[in-house]
Amino acid sequence: QVQVVESGGGVVQPGGSLRLSCAASGRTFTINAMRWYRQAPGKERELVAVITRGGSTDYTDSVKGRFTISRDNAWNTVYLQMSSLKPEDTAIYYCYVNTVLGSIYRGQGTQVTVSS
């Protein structure tokens, strides 16, 4: 079992920055990838960024150059640094954890609102 808790959401003006955190606990040694998804009202959930145990990263096109995913060495916390935020980035952001056993765990989400 892996427990996942997101934090760091809030309200920010367009052009501002936020850093989201995803804290994993439990059998973290089984984690092989962590992903950030987001879901805006009335829209489908969208994959935003992913980081693998080997350190590879990937981003959806709409956030490339603005968002950065990273992790600590212990693989206990993953961050999503978001810069140059736009109103269309407004969504609930969820952290998903994939394990080598094929299990997927998700946190409760954190709200990000970009508004003037």
mmCIF file of C-alpha atoms in Angstrom:
data_model
loop_
_atom_site.group_PDB
_atom_site.id
_atom_site.type_symbol
_atom_site.label_atom_id
_atom_site.label_comp_id
_atom_site.label_asym_id
_atom_site.label_seq_id
_atom_site.Cartn_x
_atom_site.Cartn_y
_atom_site.Cartn_z
ATOM 1 C CA GLN A 1 0.000 0.000 0.000
ATOM 2 C CA VAL A 2 1.081 3.545 -0.760
ATOM 3 C CA GLN A 3 -0.583 6.605 0.719
ATOM 4 C CA VAL A 4 -0.607 9.785 -1.354
ATOM 5 C CA VAL A 5 -1.274 13.338 -0.164
ATOM 6 C CA GLU A 6 -1.158 16.444 -2.346
ATOM 7 C CA SER A 7 -0.669 19.993 -1.102
ATOM 8 C CA GLY A 8 0.288 23.445 -2.302
ATOM 9 C CA GLY A 9 -2.771 24.496 -4.253
ATOM 10 C CA GLY A 10 -4.323 27.913 -3.950
ATOM 11 C CA VAL A 11 -5.401 31.057 -5.750
ATOM 12 C CA VAL A 12 -2.861 32.903 -7.885
ATOM 13 C CA GLN A 13 -2.991 35.685 -10.432
ATOM 14 C CA PRO A 14 -2.239 35.038 -14.098
ATOM 15 C CA GLY A 15 1.508 34.953 -14.630
ATOM 16 C CA GLY A 16 2.120 33.790 -11.094
ATOM 17 C CA SER A 17 3.687 30.623 -9.735
ATOM 18 C CA LEU A 18 2.768 27.774 -7.427
ATOM 19 C CA ARG A 19 4.548 24.638 -6.305
ATOM 20 C CA LEU A 20 2.500 21.520 -5.678
ATOM 21 C CA SER A 21 3.791 18.681 -3.522
ATOM 22 C CA CYS A 22 2.851 15.025 -3.559
ATOM 23 C CA ALA A 23 3.941 13.131 -0.465
ATOM 24 C CA ALA A 24 4.021 9.346 -0.665
ATOM 25 C CA SER A 25 4.289 7.017 2.315
ATOM 26 C CA GLY A 26 4.107 3.303 2.935
ATOM 27 C CA ARG A 27 5.728 0.943 0.440
ATOM 28 C CA THR A 28 7.416 3.715 -1.506
ATOM 29 C CA PHE A 29 10.178 1.361 -2.619
ATOM 30 C CA THR A 30 7.631 -0.165 -5.020
ATOM 31 C CA ILE A 31 6.994 3.121 -6.824
ATOM 32 C CA ASN A 32 8.175 3.230 -10.419
ATOM 33 C CA ALA A 33 6.449 6.412 -11.662
ATOM 34 C CA MET A 34 4.494 9.367 -10.341
ATOM 35 C CA ARG A 35 2.154 11.496 -12.397
ATOM 36 C CA TRP A 36 0.256 14.730 -12.049
ATOM 37 C CA TYR A 37 -3.191 14.883 -13.614
ATOM 38 C CA ARG A 38 -5.652 17.743 -13.582
ATOM 39 C CA GLN A 39 -9.366 18.052 -14.108
ATOM 40 C CA ALA A 40 -11.139 21.304 -14.866
ATOM 41 C CA PRO A 41 -14.907 21.708 -14.434
ATOM 42 C CA GLY A 42 -16.758 20.061 -17.295
ATOM 43 C CA LYS A 43 -13.586 18.590 -18.793
ATOM 44 C CA GLU A 44 -11.944 15.198 -18.808
ATOM 45 C CA ARG A 45 -8.993 14.453 -16.572
ATOM 46 C CA GLU A 46 -5.740 15.329 -18.320
ATOM 47 C CA LEU A 47 -2.217 14.004 -17.772
ATOM 48 C CA VAL A 48 0.030 16.967 -17.013
ATOM 49 C CA ALA A 49 3.433 15.523 -16.185
ATOM 50 C CA VAL A 50 5.159 12.275 -15.315
ATOM 51 C CA ILE A 51 8.463 11.310 -13.719
ATOM 52 C CA THR A 52 9.863 7.791 -13.623
ATOM 53 C CA ARG A 53 12.142 6.136 -11.091
ATOM 54 C CA GLY A 54 14.940 6.529 -13.585
ATOM 55 C CA GLY A 55 14.352 10.275 -13.661
ATOM 56 C CA SER A 56 12.763 10.574 -17.081
ATOM 57 C CA THR A 57 10.121 13.261 -17.382
ATOM 58 C CA ASP A 58 7.424 14.167 -19.860
ATOM 59 C CA TYR A 59 4.800 16.886 -20.098
ATOM 60 C CA THR A 60 1.634 17.626 -21.961
ATOM 61 C CA ASP A 61 2.250 20.208 -24.673
ATOM 62 C CA SER A 62 0.222 22.960 -23.004
ATOM 63 C CA VAL A 63 2.546 23.124 -19.985
ATOM 64 C CA LYS A 64 5.944 22.528 -21.585
ATOM 65 C CA GLY A 65 8.354 25.285 -20.664
ATOM 66 C CA ARG A 66 6.132 26.439 -17.799
ATOM 67 C CA PHE A 67 5.857 23.424 -15.475
ATOM 68 C CA THR A 68 8.636 21.300 -14.017
ATOM 69 C CA ILE A 69 8.208 17.955 -12.279
ATOM 70 C CA SER A 70 10.897 16.794 -9.862
ATOM 71 C CA ARG A 71 11.372 14.444 -6.929
ATOM 72 C CA ASP A 72 13.478 14.089 -3.840
ATOM 73 C CA ASN A 73 16.176 11.430 -3.712
ATOM 74 C CA ALA A 74 14.230 9.265 -1.315
ATOM 75 C CA TRP A 75 11.357 9.126 -3.798
ATOM 76 C CA ASN A 76 8.998 10.244 -1.042
ATOM 77 C CA THR A 77 7.930 13.559 -2.480
ATOM 78 C CA VAL A 78 7.281 14.747 -6.005
ATOM 79 C CA TYR A 79 6.896 18.398 -6.859
ATOM 80 C CA LEU A 80 5.202 20.243 -9.670
ATOM 81 C CA GLN A 81 6.629 23.731 -10.069
ATOM 82 C CA MET A 82 4.159 25.788 -12.073
ATOM 83 C CA SER A 83 5.128 29.149 -13.539
ATOM 84 C CA SER A 84 3.534 31.632 -15.925
ATOM 85 C CA LEU A 85 0.159 30.319 -14.854
ATOM 86 C CA LYS A 86 -2.851 30.932 -17.053
ATOM 87 C CA PRO A 87 -6.574 30.889 -16.253
ATOM 88 C CA GLU A 88 -6.852 27.681 -18.277
ATOM 89 C CA ASP A 89 -4.558 25.992 -15.744
ATOM 90 C CA THR A 90 -7.374 26.236 -13.211
ATOM 91 C CA ALA A 91 -8.268 22.700 -12.128
ATOM 92 C CA ILE A 92 -8.045 20.152 -9.376
ATOM 93 C CA TYR A 93 -4.589 18.608 -9.549
ATOM 94 C CA TYR A 94 -4.199 14.952 -8.612
ATOM 95 C CA CYS A 95 -1.073 12.933 -7.917
ATOM 96 C CA TYR A 96 -1.044 9.335 -9.129
ATOM 97 C CA VAL A 97 1.493 6.738 -8.064
ATOM 98 C CA ASN A 98 2.283 3.635 -10.146
ATOM 99 C CA THR A 99 4.030 0.679 -8.581
ATOM 100 C CA VAL A 100 6.052 -2.195 -9.990
ATOM 101 C CA LEU A 101 3.254 -4.492 -8.826
ATOM 102 C CA GLY A 102 0.791 -2.812 -11.184
ATOM 103 C CA SER A 103 -1.089 -0.922 -8.494
ATOM 104 C CA ILE A 104 -2.155 2.696 -8.838
ATOM 105 C CA TYR A 105 -2.769 5.037 -5.920
ATOM 106 C CA ARG A 106 -4.201 8.542 -5.998
ATOM 107 C CA GLY A 107 -4.456 11.431 -3.604
ATOM 108 C CA GLN A 108 -7.481 13.556 -2.827
ATOM 109 C CA GLY A 109 -6.421 16.389 -5.096
ATOM 110 C CA THR A 110 -5.546 20.030 -4.562
ATOM 111 C CA GLN A 111 -7.355 22.975 -6.123
ATOM 112 C CA VAL A 112 -5.447 25.455 -8.269
ATOM 113 C CA THR A 113 -7.273 28.611 -9.290
ATOM 114 C CA VAL A 114 -5.701 31.163 -11.615
ATOM 115 C CA SER A 115 -7.707 34.361 -11.581
ATOM 116 C CA SER A 116 -7.250 38.091 -11.409
#
